Amino acid sequence: MMFKEEESGTAQRFSLHGHWSSRLAFVLAVTGSAVGLGNIWKFPYIAGENGGGAFVMVYLVCVVAIGLPVMMAEILIGRRGRRNPVATMALLGEEEGASRQWKWLGIMGVVAGILILSYYSVVAGWTLAYIPKSMSGAFSGATVEDVEVIFTNLIGSWVSVTIAHTLFMASTVFVVAHGVERGLEQAVRFMVPALLLLMLVLLGYAVTSGGFAAGVSFMFTTDFDALTWDGVLQAMGQAFFTLSLGMGAVMAYGAYLPEETSITGSSASVVAADTLFAILAGLVIFPLVFANNLDPAEGPGLVFVTLPLAFGQMAGGAFFGAVFFIVLSIAAWTSALGLVEPGVAWVVEHFGRTRMQASVMVGGTIWALGLGTALSFNVLSDVIFLRGTIYQNVEYLTSNIILPLGGLLITVFAGWVMCRNSTSEELGGAGNTYKLWRFLARYIAPAAILLVFLEAIGIIG
Ligand code: PHE
């Protein structure tokens, strides 16, 4: 057996996959997983579809009141179990006197990661395709119509989209196969500052675009009449998605966390950084939407039209545009690693495969599933059921159902199933911060998630 265990406590438990070299490495890795397409692509477009301000407000409340305690719960569970999410849930379920069947929560996470990455990779592929387009000056001086044509042609071509999706999945498998520690840490160290810098450059542009006031008011004027319960569910789903919660990514990363690192402090830093990026993205994109008479509710294509437009009108825009899409691809890449890690760690531990074999197996499955999304923008665009296209169904199911449900079960586990001693040991004592966390994890987060669920599916309200 590779795990050393002492009867009393868990201090002797080691992860089979190694540990982060420092607290900074862990914070960077989780931040790298959190900051991605969710912040820059998804947040603006779903905020736009849901009318802006009130949605943003609900999203922020969810991030702080639900996201933060759930993140702490996920990390502490991961570190205590020190295995892949499936084995960790089974182990702790038993150890805390409940049941090994909690493993199903881990399995749901593995499946969610696979489903999310299947469409995430397609969108990341669009980002990759935009790098040579920017570089070649395709957007220089382009009008709204020009950019819309470029985007529509790209997603309309199943060949281009499939090639880009394949490239992105291949590079994800490549890094995961080599183990996450060094590759990942280095990528994030450069990615987060570079992305921040470029967002600030774009912000400067947005401020002078003539639409800044309209953009800010769209984002921060809270008209709750415009918000439906489904919109609230989407805001909550987005809070989970953007923080990489509810599917075991953070749990898997937590398994490699050194014993002495503060979970509370690390979680707070990640949540703050992630929120900063989402707000910045909104402040860049909505002014451009209004300055160019675009529709904020235009959907997944929103940033792929607004940003090239901005770059096309800027001095040196071809260069900055290419750099931006490179950095965004890297941000997506570091997030993709978090999406596959639970599955890969599970295959390694459960089936005794090498990391390389496991990465290829899990990555190949995701690639094949991703074809559904890749084709749903062209060849299969007429296949419409439930929520819309294949892409729209996978997206809705994962973000709005599986992630909140996973988050609910994770807080219930940490707040109700695990005993006070176990959780306070992981969170560094039973002081006021701990009491606040426990209150949020036991009552507020589960109640809020349930309420939103029940309202959205029409059981109450
Ligand atoms: N948080 C990532 C983003 O916002 C997506 C993600 C979800 C990554 C779940 C890992 C796990 O882009």
Coordinates of C-alpha atoms and ligand atoms in Angstrom, one line a residue:
M1 CA 0.0 0.0 0.0
M2 CA 1.3 3.4 -0.9
F3 CA -0.5 5.3 1.8
K4 CA 1.0 5.4 5.2
E5 CA -1.6 5.8 7.9
E6 CA -1.5 6.1 11.6
E7 CA -4.6 5.3 13.6
S8 CA -4.8 8.8 15.2
G9 CA -5.2 11.6 12.7
T10 CA -4.1 12.1 9.2
A11 CA -0.8 13.8 9.4
Q12 CA 0.9 10.8 8.0
R13 CA -1.1 10.6 4.9
F14 CA 0.7 11.3 1.6
S15 CA -0.5 11.9 -1.9
L16 CA 0.6 9.5 -4.5
H17 CA 0.9 12.4 -7.0
G18 CA 3.3 14.6 -5.0
H19 CA 2.7 17.9 -3.2
W20 CA 2.9 21.6 -4.2
S21 CA 6.2 23.1 -3.4
S22 CA 4.8 26.0 -1.4
R23 CA 1.6 27.9 -0.5
L24 CA 2.2 30.2 -3.4
A25 CA 2.4 27.3 -5.8
F26 CA -1.0 26.1 -4.5
V27 CA -2.6 29.5 -4.7
L28 CA -1.3 30.0 -8.2
A29 CA -2.5 26.6 -9.3
V30 CA -6.0 27.1 -8.0
T31 CA -6.0 30.6 -9.4
G32 CA -4.9 29.2 -12.7
S33 CA -7.7 26.8 -12.6
A34 CA -10.2 29.5 -11.6
V35 CA -9.2 32.3 -14.0
G36 CA -10.1 31.2 -17.4
L37 CA -12.7 31.4 -20.1
G38 CA -15.3 31.5 -17.4
N39 CA -14.2 35.0 -16.4
I40 CA -13.4 36.6 -19.8
W41 CA -15.7 34.7 -22.2
K42 CA -18.6 33.3 -20.2
F43 CA -19.2 35.9 -17.4
P44 CA -19.8 38.8 -19.8
Y45 CA -22.0 36.9 -22.2
I46 CA -24.3 35.4 -19.6
A47 CA -24.4 38.7 -17.7
G48 CA -25.5 40.2 -21.0
E49 CA -28.1 37.6 -21.6
N50 CA -29.6 38.2 -18.2
G51 CA -29.8 41.9 -18.3
G52 CA -26.6 43.0 -16.5
G53 CA -26.7 44.7 -13.0
A54 CA -29.0 42.5 -11.0
F55 CA -27.3 39.4 -12.3
V56 CA -23.9 40.8 -11.4
M57 CA -25.1 41.6 -7.9
V58 CA -26.5 38.1 -7.4
Y59 CA -23.3 36.6 -8.8
L60 CA -21.2 38.6 -6.3
V61 CA -23.3 37.5 -3.4
C62 CA -23.0 33.9 -4.5
V63 CA -19.3 34.1 -4.8
V64 CA -18.8 35.4 -1.3
A65 CA -21.6 33.7 0.6
I66 CA -21.5 30.3 -1.2
G67 CA -18.4 30.1 -3.3
L68 CA -15.9 31.0 -0.5
P69 CA -17.2 28.5 2.1
V70 CA -17.6 25.8 -0.6
M71 CA -14.0 26.3 -1.7
M72 CA -12.8 26.0 1.8
A73 CA -14.8 22.8 2.2
E74 CA -13.5 21.3 -1.0
I75 CA -9.9 22.0 -0.1
L76 CA -10.1 20.7 3.4
I77 CA -11.8 17.5 2.2
G78 CA -9.1 17.1 -0.4
R79 CA -6.3 17.6 1.9
R80 CA -7.7 15.3 4.5
G81 CA -8.3 12.5 2.1
R82 CA -5.1 13.0 -0.1
R83 CA -6.5 10.8 -2.9
N84 CA -8.5 11.4 -6.0
P85 CA -12.0 12.8 -5.3
V86 CA -13.7 9.4 -5.7
A87 CA -11.4 7.6 -3.3
T88 CA -11.3 10.6 -0.9
M89 CA -15.0 10.8 -0.6
A90 CA -15.2 7.0 0.0
L91 CA -12.4 7.1 2.6
L92 CA -13.7 10.2 4.5
G93 CA -17.3 8.9 4.2
E94 CA -16.2 5.8 6.1
E95 CA -13.8 7.6 8.5
E96 CA -16.5 10.1 9.6
G97 CA -18.9 7.3 10.3
A98 CA -21.2 7.8 7.3
S99 CA -20.8 5.7 4.2
R100 CA -18.4 4.8 1.5
Q101 CA -21.2 5.6 -1.0
W102 CA -20.1 9.2 -0.8
K103 CA -17.8 8.1 -3.5
W104 CA -20.7 8.9 -5.9
L105 CA -20.1 12.5 -5.3
G106 CA -16.6 12.1 -6.5
I107 CA -17.8 10.2 -9.5
M108 CA -20.2 12.9 -10.4
G109 CA -17.3 15.4 -10.2
V110 CA -15.2 13.3 -12.6
V111 CA -18.0 13.1 -15.1
A112 CA -18.7 16.8 -14.7
G113 CA -15.1 17.7 -15.4
I114 CA -15.2 15.5 -18.6
L115 CA -18.4 17.1 -19.8
I116 CA -17.3 20.7 -19.1
L117 CA -13.9 20.2 -20.8
S118 CA -15.7 18.8 -23.8
Y119 CA -17.1 22.2 -24.7
Y120 CA -14.5 24.3 -22.9
S121 CA -11.9 22.9 -25.3
V122 CA -14.0 23.9 -28.3
V123 CA -14.2 27.5 -27.1
A124 CA -10.5 27.5 -26.2
G125 CA -10.0 26.3 -29.8
W126 CA -11.7 29.5 -31.0
T127 CA -9.2 31.4 -28.9
L128 CA -6.3 29.6 -30.5
A129 CA -7.6 30.2 -33.9
Y130 CA -7.8 34.0 -33.1
I131 CA -4.0 34.1 -32.6
P132 CA -3.0 33.8 -36.2
K133 CA -6.0 35.9 -37.3
S134 CA -4.9 38.8 -35.1
M135 CA -1.3 38.5 -36.1
S136 CA -2.1 38.6 -39.8
G137 CA -3.9 41.9 -39.3
A138 CA -7.4 40.4 -40.1
F139 CA -9.0 42.7 -37.6
S140 CA -7.0 45.9 -38.4
G141 CA -9.6 48.6 -39.1
A142 CA -12.4 46.0 -39.3
T143 CA -16.0 47.0 -38.9
V144 CA -18.5 45.2 -36.6
E145 CA -19.8 43.4 -39.7
D146 CA -16.3 42.3 -40.8
V147 CA -15.5 40.8 -37.4
E148 CA -18.9 39.1 -37.2
V149 CA -18.2 37.5 -40.6
I150 CA -14.8 36.3 -39.4
F151 CA -16.3 34.8 -36.3
T152 CA -19.3 33.2 -38.0
N153 CA -17.0 31.7 -40.7
L154 CA -14.7 30.3 -38.1
I155 CA -17.4 28.5 -36.0
G156 CA -19.3 27.6 -39.2
S157 CA -16.4 25.5 -40.4
W158 CA -16.4 22.2 -38.7
V159 CA -12.9 21.5 -40.0
S160 CA -11.3 24.6 -38.5
V161 CA -13.1 24.2 -35.2
T162 CA -12.3 20.5 -35.0
I163 CA -8.6 21.1 -35.7
A164 CA -8.4 23.8 -33.0
H165 CA -10.3 21.6 -30.5
T166 CA -7.9 18.8 -31.2
L167 CA -4.8 21.0 -30.8
F168 CA -6.1 22.3 -27.5
M169 CA -6.9 18.8 -26.1
A170 CA -3.6 17.5 -27.2
S171 CA -1.7 20.3 -25.4
T172 CA -3.8 19.7 -22.3
V173 CA -3.1 15.9 -22.3
F174 CA 0.6 16.7 -22.9
V175 CA 0.9 18.8 -19.7
V176 CA -1.2 16.5 -17.5
A177 CA 0.7 13.5 -18.7
H178 CA 3.9 15.0 -17.4
G179 CA 2.5 15.7 -14.0
V180 CA 1.2 19.1 -13.0
E181 CA 3.7 20.5 -10.6
R182 CA 6.4 22.2 -12.7
G183 CA 4.6 22.8 -16.0
L184 CA 1.5 24.3 -14.3
E185 CA 3.3 26.4 -11.8
Q186 CA 5.5 28.0 -14.4
A187 CA 2.6 28.7 -16.8
V188 CA 0.5 30.4 -14.1
R189 CA 3.4 32.5 -12.7
F190 CA 3.5 34.2 -16.1
M191 CA -0.2 34.0 -17.1
V192 CA -1.9 35.8 -14.3
P193 CA 0.2 39.0 -14.4
A194 CA 0.2 39.1 -18.2
L195 CA -3.5 38.7 -18.4
L196 CA -4.0 41.4 -15.8
L197 CA -1.7 43.8 -17.7
L198 CA -3.5 43.2 -21.0
M199 CA -6.9 43.6 -19.4
L200 CA -5.7 47.0 -18.0
V201 CA -4.6 48.1 -21.4
L202 CA -8.0 47.1 -22.8
L203 CA -9.7 48.9 -19.9
G204 CA -7.9 52.1 -20.9
Y205 CA -9.3 51.6 -24.3
A206 CA -12.8 50.9 -23.1
V207 CA -12.7 54.1 -20.9
T208 CA -12.1 56.2 -24.0
S209 CA -14.5 54.3 -26.3
G210 CA -17.5 56.5 -25.7
G211 CA -19.5 53.7 -24.2
F212 CA -17.9 53.5 -20.7
A213 CA -20.8 55.2 -18.8
A214 CA -23.3 53.0 -20.6
G215 CA -21.3 49.9 -19.9
V216 CA -20.8 50.7 -16.2
S217 CA -24.4 51.4 -15.7
F218 CA -25.4 48.2 -17.5
M219 CA -23.2 46.3 -15.1
F220 CA -24.0 48.0 -11.9
T221 CA -27.6 49.3 -12.1
T222 CA -29.6 46.7 -10.4
D223 CA -33.0 46.3 -11.8
F224 CA -34.3 43.2 -10.1
D225 CA -37.5 43.1 -12.2
A226 CA -35.4 42.0 -15.1
L227 CA -34.1 39.0 -13.3
T228 CA -35.8 35.6 -13.4
W229 CA -35.2 32.7 -11.0
D230 CA -33.5 31.0 -13.9
G231 CA -31.2 34.0 -14.1
V232 CA -30.5 33.6 -10.4
L233 CA -29.7 29.9 -11.0
Q234 CA -27.4 30.9 -13.8
A235 CA -25.6 33.4 -11.6
M236 CA -25.1 30.8 -8.9
G237 CA -24.0 28.3 -11.5
Q238 CA -21.5 30.8 -12.8
A239 CA -20.1 31.4 -9.3
F240 CA -19.4 27.7 -9.1
F241 CA -18.0 27.5 -12.6
T242 CA -15.7 30.5 -12.4
L243 CA -14.3 29.3 -9.0
S244 CA -13.9 25.7 -10.4
L245 CA -16.1 24.4 -7.6
G246 CA -18.5 21.6 -7.2
M247 CA -16.7 19.0 -9.4
G248 CA -13.6 18.0 -7.4
A249 CA -11.0 20.1 -9.2
V250 CA -10.2 22.1 -6.1
M251 CA -10.5 18.9 -4.0
A252 CA -7.9 17.2 -6.2
Y253 CA -5.6 20.2 -5.9
G254 CA -6.2 20.3 -2.2
A255 CA -4.9 16.7 -1.9
Y256 CA -1.5 18.0 -2.9
L257 CA -1.5 20.8 -0.3
P258 CA 1.1 20.9 2.4
E259 CA -0.2 20.4 5.9
E260 CA 0.8 23.8 7.3
T261 CA -0.8 26.0 4.6
S262 CA -3.8 28.1 5.6
I263 CA -6.9 27.0 3.7
T264 CA -8.8 30.1 4.6
G265 CA -6.1 32.5 3.4
S266 CA -5.5 30.7 0.2
S267 CA -9.2 30.5 -0.6
A268 CA -9.7 34.2 0.0
S269 CA -6.9 35.1 -2.3
V270 CA -8.2 32.9 -5.1
V271 CA -11.7 34.2 -4.8
A272 CA -10.5 37.8 -4.8
A273 CA -8.3 37.3 -7.9
D274 CA -11.0 35.5 -9.8
T275 CA -13.6 38.1 -9.1
L276 CA -11.2 40.9 -10.1
F277 CA -10.8 39.3 -13.5
A278 CA -14.5 38.9 -14.1
I279 CA -15.3 42.5 -13.2
L280 CA -12.5 43.7 -15.3
A281 CA -13.7 41.7 -18.2
G282 CA -17.2 43.2 -17.9
L283 CA -15.7 46.7 -17.6
V284 CA -13.8 46.1 -20.8
I285 CA -16.5 44.4 -22.9
F286 CA -19.8 46.2 -22.1
P287 CA -18.5 49.7 -23.0
L288 CA -17.4 48.3 -26.4
V289 CA -20.8 46.7 -26.8
F290 CA -22.6 49.9 -26.3
A291 CA -20.1 52.1 -28.2
N292 CA -20.6 49.9 -31.3
N293 CA -24.3 49.3 -31.0
L294 CA -23.9 45.6 -30.4
D295 CA -26.3 43.5 -28.5
P296 CA -25.2 42.5 -25.0
A297 CA -27.3 39.4 -25.2
E298 CA -25.7 38.1 -28.3
G299 CA -24.3 35.0 -26.6
P300 CA -21.1 32.9 -26.8
G301 CA -19.7 35.1 -29.6
L302 CA -19.8 38.3 -27.6
V303 CA -16.1 38.6 -26.7
F304 CA -15.0 37.1 -30.0
V305 CA -16.6 40.1 -31.7
T306 CA -16.0 43.0 -29.2
L307 CA -12.4 42.4 -28.4
P308 CA -11.1 42.1 -32.0
L309 CA -13.0 45.2 -32.8
A310 CA -11.2 47.1 -30.0
F311 CA -7.8 45.7 -31.0
G312 CA -8.5 46.5 -34.7
Q313 CA -8.8 50.2 -33.9
M314 CA -5.8 50.4 -31.6
A315 CA -2.2 51.3 -32.5
G316 CA -0.3 48.1 -32.5
G317 CA -3.6 46.2 -32.2
A318 CA -2.5 43.2 -34.3
F319 CA 0.4 42.6 -31.9
F320 CA -1.6 43.2 -28.7
G321 CA -4.5 41.2 -30.0
A322 CA -2.3 38.2 -30.7
V323 CA -0.7 38.5 -27.3
F324 CA -4.1 38.7 -25.7
F325 CA -5.4 35.6 -27.3
I326 CA -2.2 33.8 -26.5
V327 CA -2.5 34.6 -22.9
L328 CA -6.2 33.8 -22.9
S329 CA -5.4 30.4 -24.4
I330 CA -2.9 29.8 -21.6
A331 CA -5.5 30.8 -19.1
A332 CA -7.9 28.3 -20.6
W333 CA -5.2 25.7 -20.6
T334 CA -4.4 26.0 -16.9
S335 CA -8.2 25.7 -16.2
A336 CA -8.4 22.6 -18.5
L337 CA -5.8 21.0 -16.3
G338 CA -8.1 21.4 -13.3
L339 CA -11.0 19.9 -15.2
V340 CA -9.1 16.7 -16.1
E341 CA -7.1 16.2 -13.0
P342 CA -9.9 14.4 -11.0
G343 CA -10.5 12.0 -13.8
V344 CA -6.8 11.3 -14.4
A345 CA -5.9 10.9 -10.7
W346 CA -8.9 8.5 -10.4
V347 CA -7.8 6.4 -13.4
V348 CA -4.2 6.3 -12.1
E349 CA -5.2 5.2 -8.6
H350 CA -8.2 3.0 -9.4
F351 CA -6.9 1.2 -12.5
G352 CA -3.2 1.3 -11.7
R353 CA -2.5 3.1 -15.0
T354 CA 0.5 5.3 -15.6
R355 CA -0.2 9.0 -15.6
M356 CA 0.5 9.0 -19.4
Q357 CA -2.0 6.3 -20.1
A358 CA -4.6 7.8 -17.9
S359 CA -4.2 11.2 -19.5
V360 CA -4.6 9.8 -23.0
M361 CA -7.6 7.8 -22.0
V362 CA -9.4 10.6 -20.3
G363 CA -8.3 13.2 -22.9
G364 CA -9.4 11.0 -25.8
T365 CA -12.9 10.6 -24.3
I366 CA -13.2 14.3 -23.8
W367 CA -12.0 14.9 -27.3
A368 CA -14.7 12.6 -28.8
L369 CA -17.5 14.1 -26.7
G370 CA -16.3 17.6 -27.7
L371 CA -17.1 16.8 -31.3
G372 CA -20.7 17.2 -30.3
T373 CA -20.1 20.8 -29.3
A374 CA -17.8 21.5 -32.2
L375 CA -20.4 20.4 -34.6
S376 CA -23.4 22.0 -32.9
F377 CA -22.3 25.4 -34.3
N378 CA -22.3 24.0 -37.9
V379 CA -23.2 20.6 -39.2
L380 CA -25.5 19.7 -36.2
S381 CA -26.8 23.2 -35.6
D382 CA -30.4 22.0 -36.4
V383 CA -30.3 19.4 -33.7
I384 CA -32.3 21.2 -31.0
F385 CA -33.7 19.6 -27.9
L386 CA -34.5 20.7 -24.3
R387 CA -32.3 23.8 -23.8
G388 CA -31.2 24.1 -27.5
T389 CA -28.2 22.8 -29.3
I390 CA -26.0 20.0 -28.0
Y391 CA -23.6 22.6 -26.7
Q392 CA -26.3 24.5 -24.9
N393 CA -27.5 21.3 -23.2
V394 CA -24.1 20.3 -22.0
E395 CA -23.4 23.8 -20.8
Y396 CA -26.7 24.1 -18.9
L397 CA -26.6 20.6 -17.4
T398 CA -23.1 21.0 -16.1
S399 CA -23.0 24.6 -14.9
N400 CA -26.6 25.0 -13.6
I401 CA -27.3 21.5 -12.3
I402 CA -24.3 19.4 -11.6
L403 CA -22.0 22.1 -10.2
P404 CA -24.5 23.5 -7.7
L405 CA -25.6 20.0 -6.8
G406 CA -22.0 19.0 -6.3
G407 CA -21.4 22.1 -4.2
L408 CA -24.5 21.5 -2.1
L409 CA -23.3 17.9 -1.3
I410 CA -19.8 19.0 -0.6
T411 CA -20.9 21.6 2.0
V412 CA -23.3 19.2 3.5
F413 CA -20.5 16.7 3.8
A414 CA -18.1 19.2 5.4
G415 CA -20.7 20.9 7.5
W416 CA -22.8 18.0 8.7
V417 CA -21.1 14.7 8.1
M418 CA -17.5 15.6 9.1
C419 CA -17.1 16.1 12.8
R420 CA -16.1 19.4 14.2
N421 CA -12.7 18.2 15.2
S422 CA -11.8 17.1 11.7
T423 CA -12.8 20.3 10.0
S424 CA -11.4 22.6 12.7
E425 CA -8.1 20.7 12.5
E426 CA -7.9 21.4 8.8
L427 CA -9.0 25.0 9.1
G428 CA -6.5 25.8 11.8
G429 CA -8.4 26.0 15.0
A430 CA -11.9 26.8 16.2
G431 CA -11.7 30.6 16.3
N432 CA -14.2 33.1 14.9
T433 CA -13.3 32.6 11.3
Y434 CA -13.9 28.9 11.8
K435 CA -17.3 29.6 13.4
L436 CA -18.3 31.8 10.6
W437 CA -17.2 29.2 8.0
R438 CA -19.1 26.5 9.8
F439 CA -22.3 28.6 9.9
L440 CA -22.1 29.4 6.2
A441 CA -21.3 25.8 5.3
R442 CA -24.0 24.2 7.5
Y443 CA -26.8 26.6 6.9
I444 CA -26.4 29.5 4.5
A445 CA -24.8 27.8 1.5
P446 CA -27.0 24.6 1.5
A447 CA -30.2 26.6 2.1
A448 CA -29.3 29.1 -0.6
I449 CA -28.4 26.5 -3.2
L450 CA -31.6 24.5 -2.4
L451 CA -33.8 27.6 -2.6
V452 CA -32.4 28.7 -5.9
F453 CA -32.8 25.2 -7.3
L454 CA -36.4 24.7 -6.1
E455 CA -37.4 28.2 -7.3
A456 CA -35.8 27.7 -10.7
I457 CA -37.5 24.4 -11.4
G458 CA -40.7 25.8 -10.2
I459 CA -41.4 23.8 -7.1
I460 CA -41.7 26.9 -4.9
G461 CA -42.4 30.5 -5.8
Ligands
PHE1 N1 -12.9 28.1 -13.5 C1 -12.6 27.9 -14.9 C2 -13.0 29.1 -15.7 O1 -13.6 30.1 -15.1 C3 -13.4 26.7 -15.4 C4 -13.2 25.5 -14.6 C5 -14.3 24.9 -14.0 C6 -12.0 24.9 -14.4 C7 -14.2 23.8 -13.2 C8 -11.8 23.8 -13.5 C9 -12.9 23.3 -13.0 O2 -12.7 29.2 -16.8

